[in-house]
Amino acid sequence: MSKFLPSHPLYLARAKCDRAKVHINALKRSLALYQRDPFGLSSKKNRQAGLPGRILVRVPLAIIRPTTIDPGRAVLSAERSPVAWALMVSDAANNLRAALDFTTHQLALKHLGSTREPRNVQFPICDHPGQFDYTVKNQLSDVLPSAIPDLESFQPYHRRCRPKNHLLAILRELSNKTKHRFLIQPYLT
């Protein structure tokens, strides 16, 4: 778990990052398992279930395995399915985004003290300087002013070529799409 103590203002942000790592590691393990045995039909498992040594199934990205209860019936393995992978990516992205937003919220709390709860505060991820200026006026007015240059230094528009390929821009897109519109579909190449 987190290196920070529960009383530290960034404890929950760190906990969100740690949770994202759990999802990323689960995805890595699941993909590695899929690459070793794409259809979950290892010879040893099949022999134990009373089935022939290896069953070839020609279904792209389908992960089919015999059940131990009824060896004649095949089922989709949820922990290794493309939907499960999409959920792992979505959960990791949303946890990382939440950690950034929580950190920004803590900067606002530090600035405001106990006068009032910060409003409309989130970590800015902007593709051009004008967008950042707008965000400072409309979404970061409660944030500690001395923190604004630091937030600005992380912006994707500082990348001269293809700011949309900056890791924060990719995180923003993943988080927004999986949170509001649709689950991403993973592709194996």
Tab-separated table of C-alpha atoms in Angstrom:
chain	number	residue	atom	x	y	z
A	1	MET	CA	0.000	0.000	0.000
A	2	SER	CA	0.924	3.665	0.137
A	3	LYS	CA	4.128	4.975	1.710
A	4	PHE	CA	2.160	7.907	3.117
A	5	LEU	CA	0.375	7.777	6.458
A	6	PRO	CA	-3.449	8.035	6.427
A	7	SER	CA	-3.205	11.545	7.919
A	8	HIS	CA	-1.046	12.799	5.023
A	9	PRO	CA	-3.045	15.061	2.639
A	10	LEU	CA	-1.987	12.997	-0.378
A	11	TYR	CA	-2.621	9.585	1.177
A	12	LEU	CA	-5.750	8.949	-0.899
A	13	ALA	CA	-4.069	10.123	-4.113
A	14	ARG	CA	-1.260	7.653	-3.498
A	15	ALA	CA	-3.801	4.925	-2.673
A	16	LYS	CA	-5.506	5.578	-6.039
A	17	CYS	CA	-2.134	5.212	-7.799
A	18	ASP	CA	-1.484	1.986	-5.915
A	19	ARG	CA	-4.912	0.693	-6.968
A	20	ALA	CA	-4.161	1.597	-10.591
A	21	LYS	CA	-0.965	-0.485	-10.335
A	22	VAL	CA	-3.044	-3.443	-9.161
A	23	HIS	CA	-5.224	-3.162	-12.286
A	24	ILE	CA	-2.219	-2.730	-14.593
A	25	ASN	CA	-0.439	-5.746	-13.088
A	26	ALA	CA	-3.607	-7.862	-13.354
A	27	LEU	CA	-3.886	-6.840	-17.015
A	28	LYS	CA	-0.236	-7.744	-17.655
A	29	ARG	CA	-0.717	-11.177	-16.037
A	30	SER	CA	-3.908	-11.818	-17.967
A	31	LEU	CA	-2.339	-10.836	-21.296
A	32	ALA	CA	0.746	-12.972	-20.601
A	33	LEU	CA	-1.470	-15.936	-19.771
A	34	TYR	CA	-3.460	-15.355	-22.954
A	35	GLN	CA	-0.275	-15.230	-25.044
A	36	ARG	CA	0.928	-18.543	-23.552
A	37	ASP	CA	-2.424	-20.330	-23.939
A	38	PRO	CA	-4.815	-18.226	-26.069
A	39	PHE	CA	-7.860	-20.439	-25.648
A	40	GLY	CA	-7.275	-21.689	-22.118
A	41	LEU	CA	-7.145	-25.238	-23.392
A	42	SER	CA	-3.848	-26.561	-22.137
A	43	SER	CA	-3.255	-30.253	-22.813
A	44	LYS	CA	-2.815	-31.117	-19.119
A	45	LYS	CA	-6.117	-29.518	-18.120
A	46	ASN	CA	-7.933	-31.241	-20.969
A	47	ARG	CA	-6.583	-34.675	-20.034
A	48	GLN	CA	-7.618	-34.095	-16.421
A	49	ALA	CA	-11.112	-33.249	-17.644
A	50	GLY	CA	-11.220	-36.395	-19.798
A	51	LEU	CA	-10.902	-34.492	-23.083
A	52	PRO	CA	-8.458	-35.020	-25.961
A	53	GLY	CA	-4.951	-33.556	-25.551
A	54	ARG	CA	-5.559	-30.238	-27.324
A	55	ILE	CA	-8.728	-28.819	-28.778
A	56	LEU	CA	-8.263	-26.295	-31.552
A	57	VAL	CA	-10.818	-23.538	-31.573
A	58	ARG	CA	-10.754	-21.032	-34.416
A	59	VAL	CA	-12.538	-18.070	-32.845
A	60	PRO	CA	-10.595	-14.773	-32.900
A	61	LEU	CA	-10.050	-13.396	-29.414
A	62	ALA	CA	-12.476	-15.887	-27.908
A	63	ILE	CA	-11.202	-17.412	-24.757
A	64	ILE	CA	-12.939	-20.726	-24.385
A	65	ARG	CA	-12.143	-23.392	-21.849
A	66	PRO	CA	-13.882	-26.577	-20.741
A	67	THR	CA	-15.591	-26.403	-17.388
A	68	THR	CA	-14.577	-28.832	-14.667
A	69	ILE	CA	-18.235	-29.473	-13.841
A	70	ASP	CA	-19.251	-30.415	-17.390
A	71	PRO	CA	-16.158	-31.124	-19.540
A	72	GLY	CA	-18.284	-31.260	-22.683
A	73	ARG	CA	-19.376	-27.656	-22.256
A	74	ALA	CA	-17.108	-24.685	-23.027
A	75	VAL	CA	-17.463	-21.323	-21.319
A	76	LEU	CA	-15.985	-17.879	-21.719
A	77	SER	CA	-13.295	-17.246	-19.138
A	78	ALA	CA	-14.223	-13.850	-17.699
A	79	GLU	CA	-10.832	-13.160	-16.128
A	80	ARG	CA	-9.122	-13.437	-19.526
A	81	SER	CA	-11.748	-11.943	-21.827
A	82	PRO	CA	-11.400	-8.741	-23.863
A	83	VAL	CA	-14.172	-7.204	-21.747
A	84	ALA	CA	-12.215	-7.916	-18.559
A	85	TRP	CA	-9.138	-6.337	-20.145
A	86	ALA	CA	-11.131	-3.241	-21.092
A	87	LEU	CA	-12.399	-2.966	-17.522
A	88	MET	CA	-8.850	-3.252	-16.146
A	89	VAL	CA	-7.617	-0.478	-18.463
A	90	SER	CA	-10.641	1.668	-17.617
A	91	ASP	CA	-10.236	1.168	-13.868
A	92	ALA	CA	-6.505	1.955	-14.006
A	93	ALA	CA	-7.057	5.109	-16.087
A	94	ASN	CA	-9.853	6.350	-13.844
A	95	ASN	CA	-7.819	5.702	-10.687
A	96	LEU	CA	-4.838	7.624	-12.096
A	97	ARG	CA	-7.081	10.498	-13.187
A	98	ALA	CA	-8.730	10.552	-9.760
A	99	ALA	CA	-5.293	10.736	-8.102
A	100	LEU	CA	-4.423	13.824	-10.174
A	101	ASP	CA	-7.797	15.444	-9.409
A	102	PHE	CA	-7.478	14.642	-5.709
A	103	THR	CA	-4.013	16.227	-5.603
A	104	THR	CA	-5.361	19.385	-7.248
A	105	HIS	CA	-8.244	19.423	-4.773
A	106	GLN	CA	-5.707	19.267	-1.925
A	107	LEU	CA	-3.929	22.295	-3.417
A	108	ALA	CA	-7.245	24.146	-3.329
A	109	LEU	CA	-7.908	23.102	0.278
A	110	LYS	CA	-4.468	24.370	1.256
A	111	HIS	CA	-5.217	27.720	-0.394
A	112	LEU	CA	-8.745	28.140	0.994
A	113	GLY	CA	-8.130	26.736	4.447
A	114	SER	CA	-11.408	26.139	6.209
A	115	THR	CA	-13.247	29.083	4.625
A	116	ARG	CA	-15.202	26.945	2.135
A	117	GLU	CA	-15.107	23.741	0.092
A	118	PRO	CA	-13.301	24.075	-3.279
A	119	ARG	CA	-15.600	24.102	-6.302
A	120	ASN	CA	-15.100	22.776	-9.812
A	121	VAL	CA	-11.472	21.764	-9.238
A	122	GLN	CA	-9.708	19.156	-11.328
A	123	PHE	CA	-6.199	18.578	-12.622
A	124	PRO	CA	-5.953	20.432	-15.949
A	125	ILE	CA	-4.808	18.528	-19.023
A	126	CYS	CA	-4.648	20.994	-21.916
A	127	ASP	CA	-3.506	20.706	-25.522
A	128	HIS	CA	-2.703	24.419	-26.008
A	129	PRO	CA	-1.795	27.415	-23.799
A	130	GLY	CA	-5.104	29.229	-24.407
A	131	GLN	CA	-6.993	26.235	-23.056
A	132	PHE	CA	-4.823	26.263	-19.928
A	133	ASP	CA	-5.431	30.009	-19.391
A	134	TYR	CA	-9.189	29.409	-19.634
A	135	THR	CA	-8.917	26.509	-17.174
A	136	VAL	CA	-6.965	28.635	-14.665
A	137	LYS	CA	-9.719	31.274	-14.680
A	138	ASN	CA	-12.664	28.863	-14.568
A	139	GLN	CA	-11.500	25.706	-12.796
A	140	LEU	CA	-8.385	26.564	-10.820
A	141	SER	CA	-9.390	29.809	-9.115
A	142	ASP	CA	-9.488	27.996	-5.757
A	143	VAL	CA	-6.038	26.420	-6.189
A	144	LEU	CA	-2.958	27.707	-4.414
A	145	PRO	CA	-1.597	30.384	-6.847
A	146	SER	CA	2.006	29.291	-6.329
A	147	ALA	CA	1.048	25.810	-7.638
A	148	ILE	CA	-0.263	27.073	-11.015
A	149	PRO	CA	3.198	27.227	-12.686
A	150	ASP	CA	3.847	23.636	-11.594
A	151	LEU	CA	0.500	22.482	-13.013
A	152	GLU	CA	1.270	24.382	-16.212
A	153	SER	CA	4.657	22.689	-16.571
A	154	PHE	CA	3.010	19.265	-16.918
A	155	GLN	CA	0.745	20.256	-19.803
A	156	PRO	CA	0.809	18.254	-23.058
A	157	TYR	CA	1.198	21.405	-25.190
A	158	HIS	CA	4.813	21.634	-24.032
A	159	ARG	CA	5.471	18.645	-26.240
A	160	ARG	CA	6.381	20.260	-29.555
A	161	CYS	CA	5.295	17.392	-31.742
A	162	ARG	CA	1.912	15.711	-31.292
A	163	PRO	CA	0.755	16.923	-27.866
A	164	LYS	CA	-2.181	14.476	-28.100
A	165	ASN	CA	0.383	11.659	-27.741
A	166	HIS	CA	1.585	13.032	-24.392
A	167	LEU	CA	0.882	10.549	-21.582
A	168	LEU	CA	-1.446	12.947	-19.769
A	169	ALA	CA	-3.434	13.576	-22.961
A	170	ILE	CA	-3.774	9.825	-23.484
A	171	LEU	CA	-4.848	9.411	-19.862
A	172	ARG	CA	-7.467	12.154	-20.292
A	173	GLU	CA	-8.879	10.474	-23.403
A	174	LEU	CA	-8.944	7.009	-21.830
A	175	SER	CA	-10.556	8.290	-18.658
A	176	ASN	CA	-13.183	10.392	-20.445
A	177	LYS	CA	-14.121	7.712	-22.959
A	178	THR	CA	-14.369	4.875	-20.476
A	179	LYS	CA	-16.118	6.989	-17.861
A	180	HIS	CA	-18.708	8.681	-20.062
A	181	ARG	CA	-19.084	6.873	-23.374
A	182	PHE	CA	-17.874	3.340	-23.913
A	183	LEU	CA	-15.452	0.700	-22.810
A	184	ILE	CA	-12.366	0.511	-24.956
A	185	GLN	CA	-11.892	-2.680	-26.896
A	186	PRO	CA	-8.391	-4.103	-26.537
A	187	TYR	CA	-6.678	-5.445	-29.612
A	188	LEU	CA	-3.890	-7.962	-29.764
A	189	THR	CA	-1.268	-7.289	-32.402
